Tab-separated table of C-alpha atoms and ligand atoms in Angstrom:
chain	number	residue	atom	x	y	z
A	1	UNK	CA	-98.283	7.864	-31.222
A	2	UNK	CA	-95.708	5.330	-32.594
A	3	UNK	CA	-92.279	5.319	-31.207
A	4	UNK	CA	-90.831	7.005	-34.113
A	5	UNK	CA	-92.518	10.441	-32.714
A	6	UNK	CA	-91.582	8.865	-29.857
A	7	UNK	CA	-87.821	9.562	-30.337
A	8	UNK	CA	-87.410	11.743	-33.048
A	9	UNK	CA	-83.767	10.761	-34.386
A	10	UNK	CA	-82.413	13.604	-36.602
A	11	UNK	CA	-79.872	12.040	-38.391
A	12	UNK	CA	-76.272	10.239	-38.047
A	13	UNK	CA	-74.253	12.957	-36.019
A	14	UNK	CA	-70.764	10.710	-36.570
A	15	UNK	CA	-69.038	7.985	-37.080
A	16	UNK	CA	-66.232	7.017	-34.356
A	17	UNK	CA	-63.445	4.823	-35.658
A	18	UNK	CA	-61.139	2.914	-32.504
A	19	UNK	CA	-57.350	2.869	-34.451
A	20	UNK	CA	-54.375	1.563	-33.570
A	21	UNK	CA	-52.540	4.783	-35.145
A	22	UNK	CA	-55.256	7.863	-35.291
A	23	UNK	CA	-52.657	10.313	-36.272
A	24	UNK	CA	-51.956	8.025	-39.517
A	25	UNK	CA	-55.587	7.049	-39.758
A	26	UNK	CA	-56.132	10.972	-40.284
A	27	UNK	CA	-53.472	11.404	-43.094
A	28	UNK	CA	-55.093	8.491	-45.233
A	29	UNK	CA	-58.538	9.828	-44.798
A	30	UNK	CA	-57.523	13.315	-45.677
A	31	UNK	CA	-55.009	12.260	-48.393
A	32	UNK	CA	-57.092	9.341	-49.945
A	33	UNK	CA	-60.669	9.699	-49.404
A	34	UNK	CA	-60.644	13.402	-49.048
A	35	UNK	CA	-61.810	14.464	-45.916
A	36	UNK	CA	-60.879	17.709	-44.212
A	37	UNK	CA	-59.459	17.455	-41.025
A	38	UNK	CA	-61.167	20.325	-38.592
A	39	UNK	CA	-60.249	19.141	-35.040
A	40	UNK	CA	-57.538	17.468	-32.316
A	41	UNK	CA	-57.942	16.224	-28.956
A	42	UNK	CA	-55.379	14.822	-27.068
A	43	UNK	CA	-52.078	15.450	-24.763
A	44	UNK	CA	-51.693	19.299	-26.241
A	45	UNK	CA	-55.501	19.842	-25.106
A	46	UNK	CA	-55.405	18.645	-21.990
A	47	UNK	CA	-56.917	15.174	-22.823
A	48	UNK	CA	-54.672	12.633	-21.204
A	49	UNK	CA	-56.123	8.969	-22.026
A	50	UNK	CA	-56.766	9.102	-25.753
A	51	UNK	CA	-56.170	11.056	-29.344
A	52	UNK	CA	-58.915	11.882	-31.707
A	53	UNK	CA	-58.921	13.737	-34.891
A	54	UNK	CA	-62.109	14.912	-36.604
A	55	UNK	CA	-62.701	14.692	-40.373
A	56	UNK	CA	-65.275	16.174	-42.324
A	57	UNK	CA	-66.497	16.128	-45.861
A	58	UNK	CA	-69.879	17.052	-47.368
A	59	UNK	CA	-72.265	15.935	-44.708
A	60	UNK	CA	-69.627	13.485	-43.220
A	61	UNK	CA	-67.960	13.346	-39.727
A	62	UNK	CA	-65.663	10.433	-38.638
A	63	UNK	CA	-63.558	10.832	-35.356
A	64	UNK	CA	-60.487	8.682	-35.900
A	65	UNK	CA	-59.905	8.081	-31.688
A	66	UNK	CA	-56.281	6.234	-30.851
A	67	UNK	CA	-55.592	5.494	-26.996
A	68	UNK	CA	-52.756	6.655	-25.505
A	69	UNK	CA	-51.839	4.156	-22.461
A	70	UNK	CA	-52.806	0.594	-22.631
A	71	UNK	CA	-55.284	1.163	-19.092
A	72	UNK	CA	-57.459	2.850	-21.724
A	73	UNK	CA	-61.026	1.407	-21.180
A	74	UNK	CA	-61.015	0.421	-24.814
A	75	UNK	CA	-57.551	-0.940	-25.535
A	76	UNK	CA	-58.210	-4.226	-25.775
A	77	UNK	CA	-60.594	-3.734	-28.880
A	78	UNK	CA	-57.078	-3.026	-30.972
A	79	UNK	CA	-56.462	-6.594	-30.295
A	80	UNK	CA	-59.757	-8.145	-30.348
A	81	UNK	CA	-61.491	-5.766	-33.534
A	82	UNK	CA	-58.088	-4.586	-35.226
A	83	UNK	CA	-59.091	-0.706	-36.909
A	84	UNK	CA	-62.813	-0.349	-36.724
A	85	UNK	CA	-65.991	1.716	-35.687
A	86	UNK	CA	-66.818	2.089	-32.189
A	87	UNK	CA	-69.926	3.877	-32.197
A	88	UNK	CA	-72.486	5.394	-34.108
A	89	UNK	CA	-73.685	9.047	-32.952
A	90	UNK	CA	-77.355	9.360	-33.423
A	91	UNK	CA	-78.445	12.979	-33.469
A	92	UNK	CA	-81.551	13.503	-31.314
A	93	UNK	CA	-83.798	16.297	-29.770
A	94	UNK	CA	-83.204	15.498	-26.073
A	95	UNK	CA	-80.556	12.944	-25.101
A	96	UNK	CA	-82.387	12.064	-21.560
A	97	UNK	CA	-85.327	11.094	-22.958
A	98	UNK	CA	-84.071	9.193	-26.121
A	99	UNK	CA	-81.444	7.534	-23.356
A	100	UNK	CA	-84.284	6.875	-20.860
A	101	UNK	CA	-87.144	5.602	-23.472
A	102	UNK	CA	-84.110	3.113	-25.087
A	103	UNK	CA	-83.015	1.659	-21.842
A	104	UNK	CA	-86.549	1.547	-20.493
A	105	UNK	CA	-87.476	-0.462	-23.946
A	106	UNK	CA	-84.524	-2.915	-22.773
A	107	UNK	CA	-81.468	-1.349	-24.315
A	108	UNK	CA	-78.309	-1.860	-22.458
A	109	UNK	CA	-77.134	1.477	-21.080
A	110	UNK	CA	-73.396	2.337	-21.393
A	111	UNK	CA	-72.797	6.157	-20.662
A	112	UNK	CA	-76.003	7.642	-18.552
A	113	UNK	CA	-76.699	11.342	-19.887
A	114	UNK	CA	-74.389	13.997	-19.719
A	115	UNK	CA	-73.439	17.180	-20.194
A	116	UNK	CA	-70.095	18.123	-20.989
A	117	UNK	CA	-69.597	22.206	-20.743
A	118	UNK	CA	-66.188	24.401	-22.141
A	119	UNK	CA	-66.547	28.118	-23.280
A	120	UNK	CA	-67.794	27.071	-26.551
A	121	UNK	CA	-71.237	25.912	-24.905
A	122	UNK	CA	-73.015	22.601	-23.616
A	123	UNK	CA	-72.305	19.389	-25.099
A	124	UNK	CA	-74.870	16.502	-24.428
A	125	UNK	CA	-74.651	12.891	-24.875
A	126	UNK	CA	-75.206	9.693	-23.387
A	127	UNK	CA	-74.520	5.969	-25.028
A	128	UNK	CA	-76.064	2.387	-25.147
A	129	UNK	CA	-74.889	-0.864	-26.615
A	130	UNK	CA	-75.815	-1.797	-30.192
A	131	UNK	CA	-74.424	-5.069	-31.751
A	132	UNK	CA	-71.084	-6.210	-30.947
A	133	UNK	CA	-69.114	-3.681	-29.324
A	134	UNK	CA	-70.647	-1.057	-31.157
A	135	UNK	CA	-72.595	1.738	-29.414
A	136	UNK	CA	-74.661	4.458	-30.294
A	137	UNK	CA	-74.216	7.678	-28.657
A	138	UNK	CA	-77.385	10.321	-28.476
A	139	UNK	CA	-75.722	13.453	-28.834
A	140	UNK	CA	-77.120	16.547	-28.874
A	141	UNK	CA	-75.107	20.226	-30.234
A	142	UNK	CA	-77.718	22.867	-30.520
A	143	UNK	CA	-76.135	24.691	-27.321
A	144	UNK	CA	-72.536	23.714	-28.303
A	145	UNK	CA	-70.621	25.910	-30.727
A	146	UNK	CA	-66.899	24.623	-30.980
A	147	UNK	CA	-64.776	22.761	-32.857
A	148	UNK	CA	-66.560	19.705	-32.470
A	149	UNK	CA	-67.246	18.640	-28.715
A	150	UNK	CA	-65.322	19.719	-25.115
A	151	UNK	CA	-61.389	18.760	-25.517
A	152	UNK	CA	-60.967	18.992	-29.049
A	153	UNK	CA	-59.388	22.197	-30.788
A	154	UNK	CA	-59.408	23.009	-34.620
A	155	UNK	CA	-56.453	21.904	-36.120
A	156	UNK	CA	-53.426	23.296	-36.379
A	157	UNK	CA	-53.051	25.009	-39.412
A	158	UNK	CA	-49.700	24.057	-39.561
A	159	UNK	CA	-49.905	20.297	-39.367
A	160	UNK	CA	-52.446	20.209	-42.704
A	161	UNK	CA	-52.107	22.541	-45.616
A	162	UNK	CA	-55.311	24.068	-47.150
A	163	UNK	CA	-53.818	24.372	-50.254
A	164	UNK	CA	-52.950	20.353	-50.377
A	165	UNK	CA	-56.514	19.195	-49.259
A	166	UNK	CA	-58.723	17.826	-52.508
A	167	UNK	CA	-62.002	16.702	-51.522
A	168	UNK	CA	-63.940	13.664	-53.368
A	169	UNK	CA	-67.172	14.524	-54.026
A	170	UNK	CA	-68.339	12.680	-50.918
A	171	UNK	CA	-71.827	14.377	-49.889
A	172	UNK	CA	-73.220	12.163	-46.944
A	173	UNK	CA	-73.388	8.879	-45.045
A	174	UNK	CA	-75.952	6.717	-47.121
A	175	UNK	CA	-76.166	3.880	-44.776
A	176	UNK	CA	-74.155	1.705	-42.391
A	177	UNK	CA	-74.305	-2.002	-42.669
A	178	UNK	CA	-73.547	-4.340	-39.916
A	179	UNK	CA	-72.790	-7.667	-39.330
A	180	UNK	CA	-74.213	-10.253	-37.227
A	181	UNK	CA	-73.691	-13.275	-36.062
A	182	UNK	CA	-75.533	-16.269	-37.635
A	183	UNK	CA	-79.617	-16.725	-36.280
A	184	UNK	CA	-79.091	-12.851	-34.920
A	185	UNK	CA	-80.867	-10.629	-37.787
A	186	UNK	CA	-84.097	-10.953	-36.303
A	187	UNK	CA	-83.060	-9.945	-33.056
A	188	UNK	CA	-81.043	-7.024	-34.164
A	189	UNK	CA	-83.448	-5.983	-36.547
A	190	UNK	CA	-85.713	-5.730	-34.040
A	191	UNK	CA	-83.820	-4.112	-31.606
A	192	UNK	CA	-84.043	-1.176	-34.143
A	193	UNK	CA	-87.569	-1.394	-34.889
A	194	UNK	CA	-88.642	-1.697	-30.717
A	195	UNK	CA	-85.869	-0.066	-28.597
A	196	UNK	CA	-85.412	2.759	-31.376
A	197	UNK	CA	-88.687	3.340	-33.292
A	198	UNK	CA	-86.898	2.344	-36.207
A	199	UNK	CA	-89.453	1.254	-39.249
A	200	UNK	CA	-88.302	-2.115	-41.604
A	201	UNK	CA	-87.851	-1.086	-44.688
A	202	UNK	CA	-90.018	-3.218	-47.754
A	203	UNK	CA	-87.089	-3.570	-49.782
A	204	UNK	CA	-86.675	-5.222	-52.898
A	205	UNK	CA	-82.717	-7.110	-50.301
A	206	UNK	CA	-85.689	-7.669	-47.465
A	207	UNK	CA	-85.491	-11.503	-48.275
A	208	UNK	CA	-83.293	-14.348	-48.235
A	209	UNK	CA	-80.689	-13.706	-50.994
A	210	UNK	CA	-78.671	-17.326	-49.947
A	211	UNK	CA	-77.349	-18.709	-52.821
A	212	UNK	CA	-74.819	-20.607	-54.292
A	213	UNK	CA	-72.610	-17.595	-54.251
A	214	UNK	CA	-71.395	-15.749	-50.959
A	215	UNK	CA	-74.437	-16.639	-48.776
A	216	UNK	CA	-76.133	-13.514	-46.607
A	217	UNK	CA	-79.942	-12.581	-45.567
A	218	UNK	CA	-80.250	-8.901	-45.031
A	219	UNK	CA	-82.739	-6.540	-43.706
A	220	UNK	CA	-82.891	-3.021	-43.751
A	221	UNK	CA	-84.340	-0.657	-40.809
A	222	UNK	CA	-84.558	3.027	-41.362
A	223	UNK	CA	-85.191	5.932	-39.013
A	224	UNK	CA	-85.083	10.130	-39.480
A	225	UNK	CA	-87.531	9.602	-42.455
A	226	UNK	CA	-84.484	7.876	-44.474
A	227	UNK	CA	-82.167	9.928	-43.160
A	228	UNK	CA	-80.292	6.806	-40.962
A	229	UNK	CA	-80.544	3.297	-42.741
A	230	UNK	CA	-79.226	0.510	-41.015
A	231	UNK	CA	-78.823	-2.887	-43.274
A	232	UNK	CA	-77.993	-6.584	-40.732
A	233	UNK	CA	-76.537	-8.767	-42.065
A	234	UNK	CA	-76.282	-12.756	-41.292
A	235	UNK	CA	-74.127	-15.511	-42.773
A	236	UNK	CA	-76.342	-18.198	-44.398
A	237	UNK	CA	-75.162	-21.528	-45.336
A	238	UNK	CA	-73.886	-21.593	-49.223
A	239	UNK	CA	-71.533	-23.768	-51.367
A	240	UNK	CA	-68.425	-21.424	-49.461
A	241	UNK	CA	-67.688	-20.128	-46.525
A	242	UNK	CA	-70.171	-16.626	-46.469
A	243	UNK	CA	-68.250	-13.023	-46.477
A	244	UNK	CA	-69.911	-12.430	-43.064
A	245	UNK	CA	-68.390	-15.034	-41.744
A	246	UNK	CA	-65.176	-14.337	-42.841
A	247	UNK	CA	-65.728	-10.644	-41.451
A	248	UNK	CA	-67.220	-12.272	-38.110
A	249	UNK	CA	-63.927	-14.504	-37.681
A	250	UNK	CA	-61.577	-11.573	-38.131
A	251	UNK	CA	-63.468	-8.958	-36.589
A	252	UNK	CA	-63.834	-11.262	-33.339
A	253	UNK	CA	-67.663	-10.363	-33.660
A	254	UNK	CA	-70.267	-8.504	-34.628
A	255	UNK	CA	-69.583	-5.074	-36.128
A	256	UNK	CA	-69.889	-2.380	-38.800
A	257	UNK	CA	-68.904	-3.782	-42.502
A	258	UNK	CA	-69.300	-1.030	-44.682
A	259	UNK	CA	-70.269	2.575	-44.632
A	260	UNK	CA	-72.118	3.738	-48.062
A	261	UNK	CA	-71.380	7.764	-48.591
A	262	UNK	CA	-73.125	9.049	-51.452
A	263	UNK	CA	-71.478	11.427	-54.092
A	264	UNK	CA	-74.132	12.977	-56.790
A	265	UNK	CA	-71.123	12.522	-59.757
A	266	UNK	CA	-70.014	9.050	-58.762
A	267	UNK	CA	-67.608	8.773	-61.941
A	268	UNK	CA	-65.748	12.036	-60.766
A	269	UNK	CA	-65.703	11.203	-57.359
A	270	UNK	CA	-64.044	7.343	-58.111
A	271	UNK	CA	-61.568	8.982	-60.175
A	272	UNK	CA	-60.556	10.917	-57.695
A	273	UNK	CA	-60.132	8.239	-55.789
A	274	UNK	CA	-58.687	5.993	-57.947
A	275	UNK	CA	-56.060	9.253	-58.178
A	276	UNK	CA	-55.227	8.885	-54.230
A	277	UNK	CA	-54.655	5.008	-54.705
A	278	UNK	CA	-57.980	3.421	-53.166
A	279	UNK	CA	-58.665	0.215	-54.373
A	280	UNK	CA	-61.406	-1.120	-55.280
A	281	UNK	CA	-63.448	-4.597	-55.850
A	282	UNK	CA	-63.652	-5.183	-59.549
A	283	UNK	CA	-66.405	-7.134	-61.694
A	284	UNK	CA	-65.794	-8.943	-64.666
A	285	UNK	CA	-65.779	-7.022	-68.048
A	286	UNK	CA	-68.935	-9.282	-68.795
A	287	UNK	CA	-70.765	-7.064	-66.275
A	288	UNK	CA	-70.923	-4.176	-68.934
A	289	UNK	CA	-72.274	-6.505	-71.573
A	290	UNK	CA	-76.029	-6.641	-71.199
A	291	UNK	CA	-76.220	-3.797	-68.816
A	292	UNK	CA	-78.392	-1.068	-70.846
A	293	UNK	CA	-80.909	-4.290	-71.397
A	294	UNK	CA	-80.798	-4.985	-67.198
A	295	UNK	CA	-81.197	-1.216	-66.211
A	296	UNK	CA	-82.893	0.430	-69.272
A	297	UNK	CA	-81.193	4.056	-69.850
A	298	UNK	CA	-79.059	5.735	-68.143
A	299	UNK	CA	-77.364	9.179	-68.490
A	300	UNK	CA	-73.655	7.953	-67.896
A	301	UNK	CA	-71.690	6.346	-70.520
A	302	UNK	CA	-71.444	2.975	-70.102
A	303	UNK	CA	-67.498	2.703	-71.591
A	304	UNK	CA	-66.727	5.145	-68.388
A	305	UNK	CA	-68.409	3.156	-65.727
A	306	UNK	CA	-66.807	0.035	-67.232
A	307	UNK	CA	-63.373	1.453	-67.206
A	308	UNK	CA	-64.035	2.749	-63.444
A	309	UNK	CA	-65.729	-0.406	-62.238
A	310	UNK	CA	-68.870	0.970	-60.980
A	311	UNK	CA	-71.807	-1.077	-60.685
A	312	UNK	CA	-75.379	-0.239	-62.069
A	313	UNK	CA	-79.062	-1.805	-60.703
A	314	UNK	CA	-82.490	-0.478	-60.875
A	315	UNK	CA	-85.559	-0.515	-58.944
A	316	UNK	CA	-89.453	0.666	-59.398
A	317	UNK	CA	-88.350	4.084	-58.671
A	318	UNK	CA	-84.680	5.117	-60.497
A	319	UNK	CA	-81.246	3.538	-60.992
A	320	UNK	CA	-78.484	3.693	-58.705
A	321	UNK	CA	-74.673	3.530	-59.099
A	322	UNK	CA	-72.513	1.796	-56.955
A	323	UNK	CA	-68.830	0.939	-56.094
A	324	UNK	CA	-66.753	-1.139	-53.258
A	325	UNK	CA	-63.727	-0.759	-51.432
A	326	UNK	CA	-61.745	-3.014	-50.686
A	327	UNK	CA	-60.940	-3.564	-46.763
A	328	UNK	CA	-59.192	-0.457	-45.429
A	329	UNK	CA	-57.559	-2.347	-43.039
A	330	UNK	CA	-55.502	-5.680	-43.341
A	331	UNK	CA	-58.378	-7.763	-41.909
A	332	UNK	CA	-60.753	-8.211	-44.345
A	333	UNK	CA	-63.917	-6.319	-41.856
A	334	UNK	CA	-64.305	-2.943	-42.984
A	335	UNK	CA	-64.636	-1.080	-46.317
A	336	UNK	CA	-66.390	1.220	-47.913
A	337	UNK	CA	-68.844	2.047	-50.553
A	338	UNK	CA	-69.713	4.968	-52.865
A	339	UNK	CA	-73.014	5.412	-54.462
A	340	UNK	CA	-75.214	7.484	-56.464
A	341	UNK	CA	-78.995	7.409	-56.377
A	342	UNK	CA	-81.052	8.329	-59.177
A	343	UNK	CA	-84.647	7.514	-57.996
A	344	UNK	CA	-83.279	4.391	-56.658
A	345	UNK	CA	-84.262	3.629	-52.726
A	346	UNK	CA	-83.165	0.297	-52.678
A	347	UNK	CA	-79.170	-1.408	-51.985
A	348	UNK	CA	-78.298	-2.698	-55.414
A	349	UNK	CA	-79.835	-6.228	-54.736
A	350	UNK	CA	-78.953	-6.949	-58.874
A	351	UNK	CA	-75.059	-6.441	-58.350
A	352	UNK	CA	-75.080	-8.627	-55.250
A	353	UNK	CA	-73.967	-11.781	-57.233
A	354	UNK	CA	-71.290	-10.148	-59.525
A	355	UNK	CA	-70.510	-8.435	-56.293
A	356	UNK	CA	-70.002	-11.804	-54.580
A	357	UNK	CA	-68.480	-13.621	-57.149
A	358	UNK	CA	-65.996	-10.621	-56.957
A	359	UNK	CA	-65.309	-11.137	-52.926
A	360	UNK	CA	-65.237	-14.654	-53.201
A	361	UNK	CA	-61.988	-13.840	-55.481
A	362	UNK	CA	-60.730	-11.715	-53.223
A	363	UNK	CA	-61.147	-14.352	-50.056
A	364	UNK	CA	-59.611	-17.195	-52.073
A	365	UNK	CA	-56.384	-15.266	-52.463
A	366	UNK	CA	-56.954	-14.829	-48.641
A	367	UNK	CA	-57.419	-18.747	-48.225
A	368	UNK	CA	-60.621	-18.269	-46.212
A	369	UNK	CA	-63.133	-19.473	-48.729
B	1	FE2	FE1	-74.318	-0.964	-49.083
């Protein structure tokens, strides 16, 4: 049997942000990226440490958590991380055994397994360290039913307005990419592969791509047959000082850079973005130049993805479109990414130095090239 049947992991549950200002953090992820917000925890339902909101969109969940009272266990990440994600729920079958085969397999065990009960059902999860200060939390819902887990309520109508809330387009999470420290890849990728039952991906990124621009190596590992796809990241030595190592510096470690969520009508979905004032990373007009001779044809107009921004590569199997955020936070750690598949498997590896030569723009107005 190999340890993929193992520890059957269903899919990413959610995504748990640590923010300085959660109440805030909700508004711009309602207002600009589109997300609906379904649930509150904190002081009005009887949870006393900490305030978390959940969003939702397509296939999406973030919990946006804020503590309360500096002697929350967590407080000091604000200073350490600045705005970033925590934890990474893993969906799973049973959360003792996925818990028990990790730690047994050497994973580093944070929260032992629990059950957390309310009238809406049984809640079960339990936690372990991943890079960084990032976790990942087993969780289990088939015998829970409410809002989203014991302590949180559905929102108050009152505080958000249906009739205000315009979603994006934003279907699912495509993958999360994190970052780790230089010489680590290896170690993390094989964390995934060993403790998890993750599988390496053969990808056409699954090489050194150090160059002379903005120098990384990546990896992929995948898990839920594709449904979970983890790319590492380490900084490599290049002409400049690598984007990972800019994110590393600011980030005070190892963490989560981007999050990918996939929309199937990108152009809609980054003008409706553009509409709610998200910024994004922008390529030369050269890019657009030889494009139909890089990636063959392609159904969208190339005029429109030129005046958007989006990006364009192709592998064996389809095309895929592509787009970055800039940082959502004033440290330059995390941002986001929207793409579109079309046959495409693989991360855009043919953008990556127009993408680069694009962030190395954006950290020399920083001064940390
Ligand atoms: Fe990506």
């Amino acid at each position: 049997m190999t340890p993929i049947d193992e520890m059957p992991l269903r899919k990413i549950d959610h995504v748990r942000f640590f923010v300085g200002n959660a109440r805030q953090s909700a508004y711009f992820y309602r207002n600009a990226y589109g997300f609906d917000v379904v649930a509150y925890a904190g002081l009005e339902t009887k949870v006393k440490h900490e305030a978390g909101y959940v969003v939702r969109q397509g296939g999406i969940t973030f919990v946006l958590v804020s503590p309360l009272r500096a002697n929350h266990p967590d407080a000091s990440r604000l200073v350490l991380h600045g705005d970033g994600v925590s934890d990474i729920a893993l969906q799973v079958d049973d959360v003792r055994r996925a818990y028990n085969l990790a730690v047994e397999r050497g994973a580093v065990g944070v929260i032992g397994p629990r059950e957390e009960k309310d009238d809406f059902g049984v809640y079960e999860y339990a936690t372990i360290r991943a890079y960084g200060d990032t976790t990942h939390t087993f969780v289990n819902r088939d015998r829970y039913h409410g809002a989203f887990s014991p302590g949180f309520d559905p929102i108050d109508p009152s505080r958000y307005n249906p009739s205000t809330y315009h979603p994006t387009g934003l279907l699912a999470i495509d993958h999360i990419v994190g970052n780790v420290e230089e010489g680590k890849m290896n170690e993390w990728v094989n964390f995934y592969r060993k403790v998890l039952g993750f599988e390496q991906l053969v990808s056409f990124d699954d090489q050194d791509i150090s160059t002379e621009y903005s120098a990384l190596m990546s990896k992929v590992v995948q898990s839920g047959r594709g449904k979970i796809k983890f790319p590492i990241n380490e900084p490599a030595h290049g002409k400049r000082r690598s984007q990972i190592e800019e994110y590393i510096d600011f980030y005070g470690g190892a963490g989560v850079q981007h999050i990918a969520m996939a929309t199937n009508d990108i152009i809609k979905t980054v003008r409706a973005l553009i509409a709610n004032d998200v910024s994004f990373l922008r390529v030369p007009r050269t890019y657009y130049d030889n494009l139909r001779d890089r990636v063959g044809d392609i159904k969208e107009d190339i005029e429109e993805l030129a005046e958007l921004g989006i990006l364009v590569d192709r592998d064996d199997e389809g095309y895929m479109l592509q787009i970055f955020t800039k940082p959502v936070q004033d440290r330059p750690t995390l941002f986001f990414e929207i793409i579109q598949r079309e046959g495409a498997k693989s991360f855009g590896k043919g953008n990556f130095k127009a993408l680069f030569e694009a962030i190395e723009r954006e950290q020399a107005i920083r001064g940390t090239l």
